[in-house]
Coordinates of C-alpha atoms in Angstrom, one line a residue:
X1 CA 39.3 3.9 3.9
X2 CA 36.7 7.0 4.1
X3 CA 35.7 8.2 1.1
X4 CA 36.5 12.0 0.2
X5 CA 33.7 14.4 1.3
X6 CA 33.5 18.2 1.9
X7 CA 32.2 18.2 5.4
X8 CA 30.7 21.4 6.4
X9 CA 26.9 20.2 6.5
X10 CA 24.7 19.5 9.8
X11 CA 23.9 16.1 10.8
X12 CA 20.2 14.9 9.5
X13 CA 17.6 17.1 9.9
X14 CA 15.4 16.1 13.2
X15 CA 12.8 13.6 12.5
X16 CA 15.5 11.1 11.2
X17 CA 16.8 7.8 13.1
X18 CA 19.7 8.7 15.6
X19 CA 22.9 6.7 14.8
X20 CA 24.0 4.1 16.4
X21 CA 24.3 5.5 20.4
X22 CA 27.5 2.5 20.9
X23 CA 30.5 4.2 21.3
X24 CA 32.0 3.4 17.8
X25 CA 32.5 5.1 14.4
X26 CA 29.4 4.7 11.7
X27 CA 30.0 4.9 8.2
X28 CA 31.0 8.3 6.9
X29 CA 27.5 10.4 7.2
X30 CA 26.2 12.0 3.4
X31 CA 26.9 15.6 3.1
X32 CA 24.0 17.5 3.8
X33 CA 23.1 21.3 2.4
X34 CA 23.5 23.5 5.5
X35 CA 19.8 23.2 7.8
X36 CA 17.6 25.5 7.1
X37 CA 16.1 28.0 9.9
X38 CA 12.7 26.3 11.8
X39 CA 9.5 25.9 9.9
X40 CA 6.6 28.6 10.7
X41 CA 3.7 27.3 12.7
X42 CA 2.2 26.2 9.2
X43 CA 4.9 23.8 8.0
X44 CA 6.1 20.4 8.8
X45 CA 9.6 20.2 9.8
X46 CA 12.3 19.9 6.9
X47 CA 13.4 16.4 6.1
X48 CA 10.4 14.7 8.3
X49 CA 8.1 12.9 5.8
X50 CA 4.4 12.1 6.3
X51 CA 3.7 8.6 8.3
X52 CA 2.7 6.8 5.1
X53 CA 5.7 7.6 2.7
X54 CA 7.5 7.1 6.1
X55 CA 6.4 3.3 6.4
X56 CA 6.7 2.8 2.7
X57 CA 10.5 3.8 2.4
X58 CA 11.8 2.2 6.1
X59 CA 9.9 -1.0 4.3
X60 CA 12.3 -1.0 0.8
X61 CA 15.6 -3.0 0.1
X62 CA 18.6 -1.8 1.9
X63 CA 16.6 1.9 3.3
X64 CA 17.5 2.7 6.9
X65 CA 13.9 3.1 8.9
X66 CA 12.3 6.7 9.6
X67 CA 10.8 7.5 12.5
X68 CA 7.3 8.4 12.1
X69 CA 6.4 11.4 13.0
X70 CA 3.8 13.4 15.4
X71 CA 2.5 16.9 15.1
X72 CA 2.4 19.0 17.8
X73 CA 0.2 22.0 18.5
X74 CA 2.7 24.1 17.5
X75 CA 2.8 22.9 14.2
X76 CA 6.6 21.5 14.1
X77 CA 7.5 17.8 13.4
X78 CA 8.7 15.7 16.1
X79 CA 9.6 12.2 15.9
X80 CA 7.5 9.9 17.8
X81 CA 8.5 8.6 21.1
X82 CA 11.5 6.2 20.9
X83 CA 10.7 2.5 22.4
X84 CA 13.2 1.9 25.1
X85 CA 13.4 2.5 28.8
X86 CA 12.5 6.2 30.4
X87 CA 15.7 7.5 31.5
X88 CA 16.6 9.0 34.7
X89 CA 16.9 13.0 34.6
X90 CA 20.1 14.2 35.8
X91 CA 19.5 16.8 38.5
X92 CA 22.4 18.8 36.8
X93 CA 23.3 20.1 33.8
X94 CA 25.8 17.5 32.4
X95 CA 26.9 16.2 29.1
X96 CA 26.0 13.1 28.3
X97 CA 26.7 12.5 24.6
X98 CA 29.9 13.5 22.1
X99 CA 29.2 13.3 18.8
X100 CA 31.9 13.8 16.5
X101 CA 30.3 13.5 12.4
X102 CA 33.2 14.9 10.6
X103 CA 36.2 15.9 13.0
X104 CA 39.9 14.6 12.2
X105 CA 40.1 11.0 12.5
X106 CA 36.2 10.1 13.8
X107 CA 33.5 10.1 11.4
X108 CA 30.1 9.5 12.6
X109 CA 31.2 8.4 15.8
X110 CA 28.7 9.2 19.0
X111 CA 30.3 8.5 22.7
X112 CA 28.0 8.5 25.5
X113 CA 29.5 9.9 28.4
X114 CA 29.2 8.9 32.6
X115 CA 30.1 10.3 35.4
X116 CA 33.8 8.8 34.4
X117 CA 34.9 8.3 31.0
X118 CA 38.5 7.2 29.8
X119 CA 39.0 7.3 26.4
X120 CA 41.4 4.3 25.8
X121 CA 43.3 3.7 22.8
X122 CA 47.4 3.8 21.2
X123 CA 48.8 6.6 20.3
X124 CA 46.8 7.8 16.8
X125 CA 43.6 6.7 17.6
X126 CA 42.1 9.6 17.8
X127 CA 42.1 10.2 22.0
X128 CA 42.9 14.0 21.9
X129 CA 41.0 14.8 19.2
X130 CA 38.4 13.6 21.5
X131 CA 39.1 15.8 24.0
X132 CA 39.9 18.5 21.8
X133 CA 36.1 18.5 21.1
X134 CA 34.7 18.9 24.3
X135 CA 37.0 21.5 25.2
X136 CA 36.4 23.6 22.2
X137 CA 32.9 22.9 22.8
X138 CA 33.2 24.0 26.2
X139 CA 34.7 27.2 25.4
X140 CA 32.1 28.6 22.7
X141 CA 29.2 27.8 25.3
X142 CA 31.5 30.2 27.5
X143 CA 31.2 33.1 24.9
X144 CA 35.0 32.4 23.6
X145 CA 35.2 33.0 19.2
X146 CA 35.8 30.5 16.9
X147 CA 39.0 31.5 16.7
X148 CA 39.7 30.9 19.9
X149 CA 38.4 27.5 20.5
X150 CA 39.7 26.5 17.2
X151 CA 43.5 27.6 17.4
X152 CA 44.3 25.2 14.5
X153 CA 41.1 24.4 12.3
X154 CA 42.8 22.8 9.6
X155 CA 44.0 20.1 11.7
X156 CA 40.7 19.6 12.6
X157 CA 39.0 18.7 9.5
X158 CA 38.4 14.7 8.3
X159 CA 41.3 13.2 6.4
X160 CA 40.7 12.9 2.8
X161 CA 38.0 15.9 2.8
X162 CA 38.0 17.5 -0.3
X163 CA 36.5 21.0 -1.0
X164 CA 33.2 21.5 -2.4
X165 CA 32.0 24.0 -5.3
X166 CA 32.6 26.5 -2.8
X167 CA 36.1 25.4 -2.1
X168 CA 34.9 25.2 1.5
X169 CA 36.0 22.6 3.8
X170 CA 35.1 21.9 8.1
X171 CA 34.1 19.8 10.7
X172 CA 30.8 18.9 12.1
X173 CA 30.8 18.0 16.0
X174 CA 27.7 18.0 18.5
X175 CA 27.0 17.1 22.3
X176 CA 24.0 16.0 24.4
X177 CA 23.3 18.0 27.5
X178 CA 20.6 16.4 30.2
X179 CA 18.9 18.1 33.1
X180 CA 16.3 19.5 34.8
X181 CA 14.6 20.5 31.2
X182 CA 15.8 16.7 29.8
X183 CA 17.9 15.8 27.1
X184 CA 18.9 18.8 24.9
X185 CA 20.7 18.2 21.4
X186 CA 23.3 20.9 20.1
X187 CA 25.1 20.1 16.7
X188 CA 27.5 22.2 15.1
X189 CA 28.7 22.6 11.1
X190 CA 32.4 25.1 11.0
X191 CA 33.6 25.9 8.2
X192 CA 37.4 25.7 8.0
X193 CA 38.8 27.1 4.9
X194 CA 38.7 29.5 3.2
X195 CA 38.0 31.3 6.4
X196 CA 37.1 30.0 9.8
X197 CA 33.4 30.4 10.4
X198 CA 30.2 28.8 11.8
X199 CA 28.2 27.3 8.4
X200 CA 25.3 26.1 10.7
X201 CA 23.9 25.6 14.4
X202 CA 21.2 23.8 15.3
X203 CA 19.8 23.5 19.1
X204 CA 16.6 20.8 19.6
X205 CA 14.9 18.7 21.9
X206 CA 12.8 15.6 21.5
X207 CA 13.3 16.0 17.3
X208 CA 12.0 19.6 18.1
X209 CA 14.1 22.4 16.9
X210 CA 14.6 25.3 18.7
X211 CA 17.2 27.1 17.1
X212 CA 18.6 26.6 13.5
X213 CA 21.3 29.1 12.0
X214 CA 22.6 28.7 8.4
X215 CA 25.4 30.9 6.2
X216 CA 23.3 32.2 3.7
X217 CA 25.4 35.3 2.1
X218 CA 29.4 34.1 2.4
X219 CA 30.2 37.7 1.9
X220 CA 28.5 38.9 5.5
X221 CA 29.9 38.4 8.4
X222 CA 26.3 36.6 10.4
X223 CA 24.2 33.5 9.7
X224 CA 20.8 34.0 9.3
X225 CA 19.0 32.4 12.9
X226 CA 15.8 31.5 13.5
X227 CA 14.3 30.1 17.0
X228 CA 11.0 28.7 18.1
X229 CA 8.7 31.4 19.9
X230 CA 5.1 30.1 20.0
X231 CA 2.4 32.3 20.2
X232 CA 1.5 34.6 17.0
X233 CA 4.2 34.8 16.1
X234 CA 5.7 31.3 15.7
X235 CA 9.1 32.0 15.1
X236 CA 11.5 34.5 15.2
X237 CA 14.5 35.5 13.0
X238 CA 17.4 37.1 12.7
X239 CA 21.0 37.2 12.2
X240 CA 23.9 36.3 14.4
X241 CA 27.8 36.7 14.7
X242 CA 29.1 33.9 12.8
X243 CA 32.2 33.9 14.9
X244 CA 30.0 32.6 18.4
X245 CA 27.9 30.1 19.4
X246 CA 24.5 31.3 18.7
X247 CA 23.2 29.4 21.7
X248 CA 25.3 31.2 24.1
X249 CA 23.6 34.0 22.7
X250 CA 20.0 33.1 23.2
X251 CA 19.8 34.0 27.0
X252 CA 20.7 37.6 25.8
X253 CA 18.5 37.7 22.7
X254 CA 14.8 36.0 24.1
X255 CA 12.5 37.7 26.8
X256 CA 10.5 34.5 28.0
X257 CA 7.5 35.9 27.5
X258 CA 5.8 33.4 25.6
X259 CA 5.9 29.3 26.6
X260 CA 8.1 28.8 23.3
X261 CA 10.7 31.2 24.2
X262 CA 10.6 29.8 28.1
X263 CA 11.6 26.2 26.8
X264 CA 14.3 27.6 24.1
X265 CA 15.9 29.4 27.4
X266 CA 15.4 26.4 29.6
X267 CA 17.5 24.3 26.6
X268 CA 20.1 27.2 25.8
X269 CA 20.8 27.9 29.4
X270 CA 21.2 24.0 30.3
X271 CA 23.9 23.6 27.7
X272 CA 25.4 26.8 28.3
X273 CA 25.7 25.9 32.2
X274 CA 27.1 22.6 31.3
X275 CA 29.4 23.4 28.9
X276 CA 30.9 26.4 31.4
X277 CA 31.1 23.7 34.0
X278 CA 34.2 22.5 32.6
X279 CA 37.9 22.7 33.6
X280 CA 40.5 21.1 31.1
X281 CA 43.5 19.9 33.4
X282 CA 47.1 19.4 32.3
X283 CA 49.6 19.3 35.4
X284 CA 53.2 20.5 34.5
X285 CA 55.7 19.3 36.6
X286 CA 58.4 21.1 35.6
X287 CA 56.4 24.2 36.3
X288 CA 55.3 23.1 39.7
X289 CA 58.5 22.3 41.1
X290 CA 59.7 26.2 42.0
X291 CA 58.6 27.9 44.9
X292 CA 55.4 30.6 43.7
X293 CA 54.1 34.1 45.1
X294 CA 51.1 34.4 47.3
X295 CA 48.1 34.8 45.2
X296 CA 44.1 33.8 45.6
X297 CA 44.5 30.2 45.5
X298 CA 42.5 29.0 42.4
X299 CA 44.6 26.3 41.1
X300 CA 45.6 27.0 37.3
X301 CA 45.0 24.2 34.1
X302 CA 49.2 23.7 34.5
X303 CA 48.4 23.8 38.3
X304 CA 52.1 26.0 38.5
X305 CA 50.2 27.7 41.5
X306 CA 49.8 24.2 43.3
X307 CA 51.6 25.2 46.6
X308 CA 49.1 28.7 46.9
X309 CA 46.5 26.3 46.1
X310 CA 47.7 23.8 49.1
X311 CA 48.1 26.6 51.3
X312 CA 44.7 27.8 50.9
X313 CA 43.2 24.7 51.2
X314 CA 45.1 23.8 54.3
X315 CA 43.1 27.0 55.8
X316 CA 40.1 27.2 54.8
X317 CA 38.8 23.4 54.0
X318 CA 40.7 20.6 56.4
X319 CA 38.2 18.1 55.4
X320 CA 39.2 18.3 51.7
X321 CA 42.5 19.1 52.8
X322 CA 42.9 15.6 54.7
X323 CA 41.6 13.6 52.1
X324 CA 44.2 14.9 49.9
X325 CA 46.5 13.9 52.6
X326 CA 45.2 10.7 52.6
X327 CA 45.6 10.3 48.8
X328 CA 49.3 11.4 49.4
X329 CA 50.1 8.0 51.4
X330 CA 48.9 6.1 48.6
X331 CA 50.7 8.1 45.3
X332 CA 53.8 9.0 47.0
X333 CA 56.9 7.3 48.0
X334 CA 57.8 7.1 51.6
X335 CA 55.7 7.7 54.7
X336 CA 53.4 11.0 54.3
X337 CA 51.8 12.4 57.7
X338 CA 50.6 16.1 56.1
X339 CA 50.8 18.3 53.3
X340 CA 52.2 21.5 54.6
X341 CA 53.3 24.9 53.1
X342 CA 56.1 27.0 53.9
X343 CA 55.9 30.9 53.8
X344 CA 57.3 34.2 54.7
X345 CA 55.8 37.4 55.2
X346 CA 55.0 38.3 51.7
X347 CA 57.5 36.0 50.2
X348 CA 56.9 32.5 48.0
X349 CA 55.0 29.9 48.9
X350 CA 56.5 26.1 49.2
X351 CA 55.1 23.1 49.6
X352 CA 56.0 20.4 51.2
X353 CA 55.7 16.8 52.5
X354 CA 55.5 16.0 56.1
X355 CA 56.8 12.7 56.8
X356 CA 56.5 12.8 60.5
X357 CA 59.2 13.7 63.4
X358 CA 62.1 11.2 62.7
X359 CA 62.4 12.3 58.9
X360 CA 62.7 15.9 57.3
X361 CA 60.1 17.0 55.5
X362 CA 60.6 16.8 51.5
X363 CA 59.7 19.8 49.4
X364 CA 58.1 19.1 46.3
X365 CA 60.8 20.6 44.1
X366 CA 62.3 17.0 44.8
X367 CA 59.3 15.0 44.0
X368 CA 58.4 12.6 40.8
X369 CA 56.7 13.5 38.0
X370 CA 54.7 11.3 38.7
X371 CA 54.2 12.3 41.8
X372 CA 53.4 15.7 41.4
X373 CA 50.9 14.8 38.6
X374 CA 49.1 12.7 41.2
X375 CA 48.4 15.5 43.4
X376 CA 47.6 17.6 41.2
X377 CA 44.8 15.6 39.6
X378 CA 44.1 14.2 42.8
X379 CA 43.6 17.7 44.5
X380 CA 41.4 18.0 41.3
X381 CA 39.1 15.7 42.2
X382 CA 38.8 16.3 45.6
X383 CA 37.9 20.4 44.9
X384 CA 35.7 22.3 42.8
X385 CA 34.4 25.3 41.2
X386 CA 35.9 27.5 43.8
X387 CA 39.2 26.5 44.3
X388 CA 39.4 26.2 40.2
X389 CA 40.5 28.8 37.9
X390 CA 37.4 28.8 35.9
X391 CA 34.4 31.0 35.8
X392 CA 31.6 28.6 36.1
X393 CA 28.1 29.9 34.9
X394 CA 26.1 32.4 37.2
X395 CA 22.4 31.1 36.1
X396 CA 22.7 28.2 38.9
X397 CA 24.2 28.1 42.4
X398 CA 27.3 26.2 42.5
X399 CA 25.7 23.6 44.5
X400 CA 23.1 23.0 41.3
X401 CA 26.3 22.2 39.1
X402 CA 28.4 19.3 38.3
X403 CA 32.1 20.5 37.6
X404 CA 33.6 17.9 34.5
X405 CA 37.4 18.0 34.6
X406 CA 39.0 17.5 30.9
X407 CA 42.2 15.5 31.4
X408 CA 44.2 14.6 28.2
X409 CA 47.2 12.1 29.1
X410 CA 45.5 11.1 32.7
X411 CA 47.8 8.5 33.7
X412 CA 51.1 10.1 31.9
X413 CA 54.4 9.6 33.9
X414 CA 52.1 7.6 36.7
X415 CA 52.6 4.3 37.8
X416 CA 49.8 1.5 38.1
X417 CA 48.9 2.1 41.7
X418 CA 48.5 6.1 41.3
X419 CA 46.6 5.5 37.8
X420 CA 44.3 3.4 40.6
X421 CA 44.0 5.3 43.4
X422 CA 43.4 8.4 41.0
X423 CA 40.1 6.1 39.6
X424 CA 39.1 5.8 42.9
X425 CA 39.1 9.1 44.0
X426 CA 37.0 9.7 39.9
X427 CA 34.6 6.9 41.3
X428 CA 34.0 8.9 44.5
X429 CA 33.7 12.3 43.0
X430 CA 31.9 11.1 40.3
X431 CA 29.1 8.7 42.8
X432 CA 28.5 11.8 44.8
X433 CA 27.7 13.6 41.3
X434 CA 29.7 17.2 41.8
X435 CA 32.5 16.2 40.0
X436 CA 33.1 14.3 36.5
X437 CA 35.7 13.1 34.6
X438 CA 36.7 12.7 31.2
X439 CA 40.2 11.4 30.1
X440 CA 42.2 10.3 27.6
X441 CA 44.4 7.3 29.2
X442 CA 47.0 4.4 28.1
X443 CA 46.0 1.0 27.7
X444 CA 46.8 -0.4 30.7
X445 CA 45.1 2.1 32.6
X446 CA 42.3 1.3 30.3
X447 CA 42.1 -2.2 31.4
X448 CA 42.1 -1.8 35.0
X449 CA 39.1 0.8 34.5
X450 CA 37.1 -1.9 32.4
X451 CA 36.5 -3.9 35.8
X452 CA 35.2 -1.0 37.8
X453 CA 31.5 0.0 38.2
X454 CA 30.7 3.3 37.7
X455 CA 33.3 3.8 34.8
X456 CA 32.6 3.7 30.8
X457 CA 35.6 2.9 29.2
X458 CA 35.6 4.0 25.1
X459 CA 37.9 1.8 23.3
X460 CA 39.3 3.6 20.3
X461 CA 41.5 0.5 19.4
X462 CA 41.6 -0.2 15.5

């Protein structure tokens, strides 16, 4: 059992050890005070200790090693280079790592995340909290408040937190973004109660930090920031909405003009583009099933609109459009020969199943649920940006982008062959590197996903 903490402190300050990068809970991380903003050029970074007291306490009984650390031109600490294999740089913006320090069931837990992920587990063990990570992540890097990511905070805070002096209680979660600029670290301290509010933020790469915001004064609405800038001037403060993600922000707040603020932009735009580059994806049946008016043809998260969506892609993409088809034969019952739409002059729009010239064609008001979730999330797959409801970030063409599809309850109401045949369709998307997947999925759905290349399966079994 955890131990009672009050949980809304930063992880460790950079210069210390990473945890463990397996995909499975660490014991419960020591509250930390909220991280201060980044040192001036003058001063070490806070928490990174000289080489020699460094080697001296990784050497006692029991002590956990620190990295030693390097000094850079600039001034700031930076841990020395870790010794394991380079890495390949992903050529898009993706995230790579989840950590979740302090957020409802998973404490200290880091997940590193491919091009497929499927978060296996029963019921309870922690699956959708998961997910509900990512996606709140997702949607502060897209400018959305706190309150709006975090519809119900309290359910998001550890069991058995208790408050500190302050009476305040949150949540600590964090993500790893790799690209063109490398791997970029962004971790995040919310405070919960008494009122819902960022207690820290802090953006870094290679043990560098380039952004660091802390609550100083509870009774103003800001925390105090503080990025790197280089130069003269070293670094620059001020304060922030305590309500946003102050990386989103950075884009909007730093000129460039000095090589410090160029590689705070290169970080804060990588993670903002990835984190945009996201579309969480629940198919409704019941709300698919009725015939729906003409519109533009971006499939909704319910995907309601899937006939306009089918009708659209019938016109305009017939490569995409037969590969759905394809997919059809394989997740529906009975022979499929097309997916086609039915319309009148400004009236609905209904899809339906072609099953060739001997046999009338079924309408997908009489489909499974199953069934219908299949194409959905298989018309998912096979798309992208465009055909999405989602406003995907302008800094990069769509063609520089990798869209990651959020999919709690994957395999719900699906049988074993369209839980496959949905994998293989993640396997394609995922090997040609526009489109990613993380899930949350059953057991058994797990376990055929544990014998596939190309997919990392996190087990969340007790």
């Amino acid at each position: 059992m955890n131990a009672p903490e009050a949980t809304v402190a930063l992880p460790a300050a950079p210069g210390t050890p990473n945890p463990s990068r397996r995909a499975a809970a660490a014991p419960p991380p020591v509250p930390l005070a909220p991280v201060p903003p980044p040192p001036g050029p003058a001063q070490a970074a806070p928490g990174v200790r000289p080489p020699a007291e460094a080697r001296a306490r990784a050497g006692s009984a029991g002590a956990a090693p620190v990295v030693p650390t390097q000094v850079g031109a600039d001034g700031l600490g930076r841990p020395a280079p870790p010794a394991e294999p380079a890495r390949r740089t992903e050529r898009r913006p993706v995230v790579t790592g989840l950590r979740l320090s302090a957020f409802g069931p998973h404490r200290g837990a880091a997940f590193r995340l491919g091009p497929v992920t499927l978060f296996a587990g029963p019921s309870g063990s922690g699956k959708t909290q998961a997910l509900a990570a990512y996606e709140a992540l997702a949607a502060l890097g897209s400018g959305a408040t706190l309150e709006e990511a975090f519809p119900d905070p309290g359910l998001r805070i550890p069991d058995l937190a208790v408050p500190d002096a302050g009476r305040r209680r949150g949540f600590r979660i964090g993500c790893t973004v790799d690209g063109p600029a490398g791997p970029v670290r962004l971790d995040l301290a919310v405070q919960a109660e008494p009122a819902l509010r960022i207690a820290g933020e802090r953006l870094s790469q290679d043990g560098q930090v380039l952004l660091a915001t802390a609550l100083r004064d509870p009774g103003r609405r800001s925390v105090q920031a503080a990025w790197l800038t280089g130069g003269a001037i070293g670094v620059t403060r001020a304060p922030l909405p305590d309500d946003r993600l102050g990386t989103a922000l950075l884009p909007l707040r730093v000129a460039g003009a000095t090589a410090g603020q160029r590689q705070v932009l290169a970080a804060a735009e990588q993670v903002v583009v990835a984190l945009r580059s996201v579309f969480p994806c629940d198919p409704g049946p019941e709300r698919m099933r009725a015939p729906v008016p003409p519109g533009e043809g971006r499939l909704r998260a319910d995907c309601a609109n899937l006939a306009d969506v089918l009708r659209r892609t019938r016109r305009e993409c017939g490569t995409r459009h037969a590969l759905l088809t394809e997919a059809a034969r394989t997740g529906c019952a009975g022979p499929v020969t097309g997916l086609e739409v039915r319309a009148t002059a400004g009236g609905p729009v209904t899809a339906v199943l072609d099953r060739g010239p001997a046999r009338p064609a079924t309408e997908l008001a009489r489909l499974g649920a199953g069934e219908l979730r299949f194409l959905a999330l298989a018309l998912v797959l096979l798309t992208g940006p465009g055909v999405l409801a989602m406003d995907p970030a302008a800094e990069l063409l769509s063609a520089q982008q990798a869209l990651t599809v959020l999919a709690d309850g994957f395999d719900r109401c699906l049988d074993r062959r369209q839980g496959a045949e949905l994998l293989r369709l993640a396997q394609l998307a995922g090997a040609r590197g526009h489109v990613r997947l993380v899930a949350a999925v059953g057991e058994e759905l797990g376990g055929i996903a544990r014998s596939l290349p190309g997919v990392t399966v996190v087990d969340l079994s007790p």
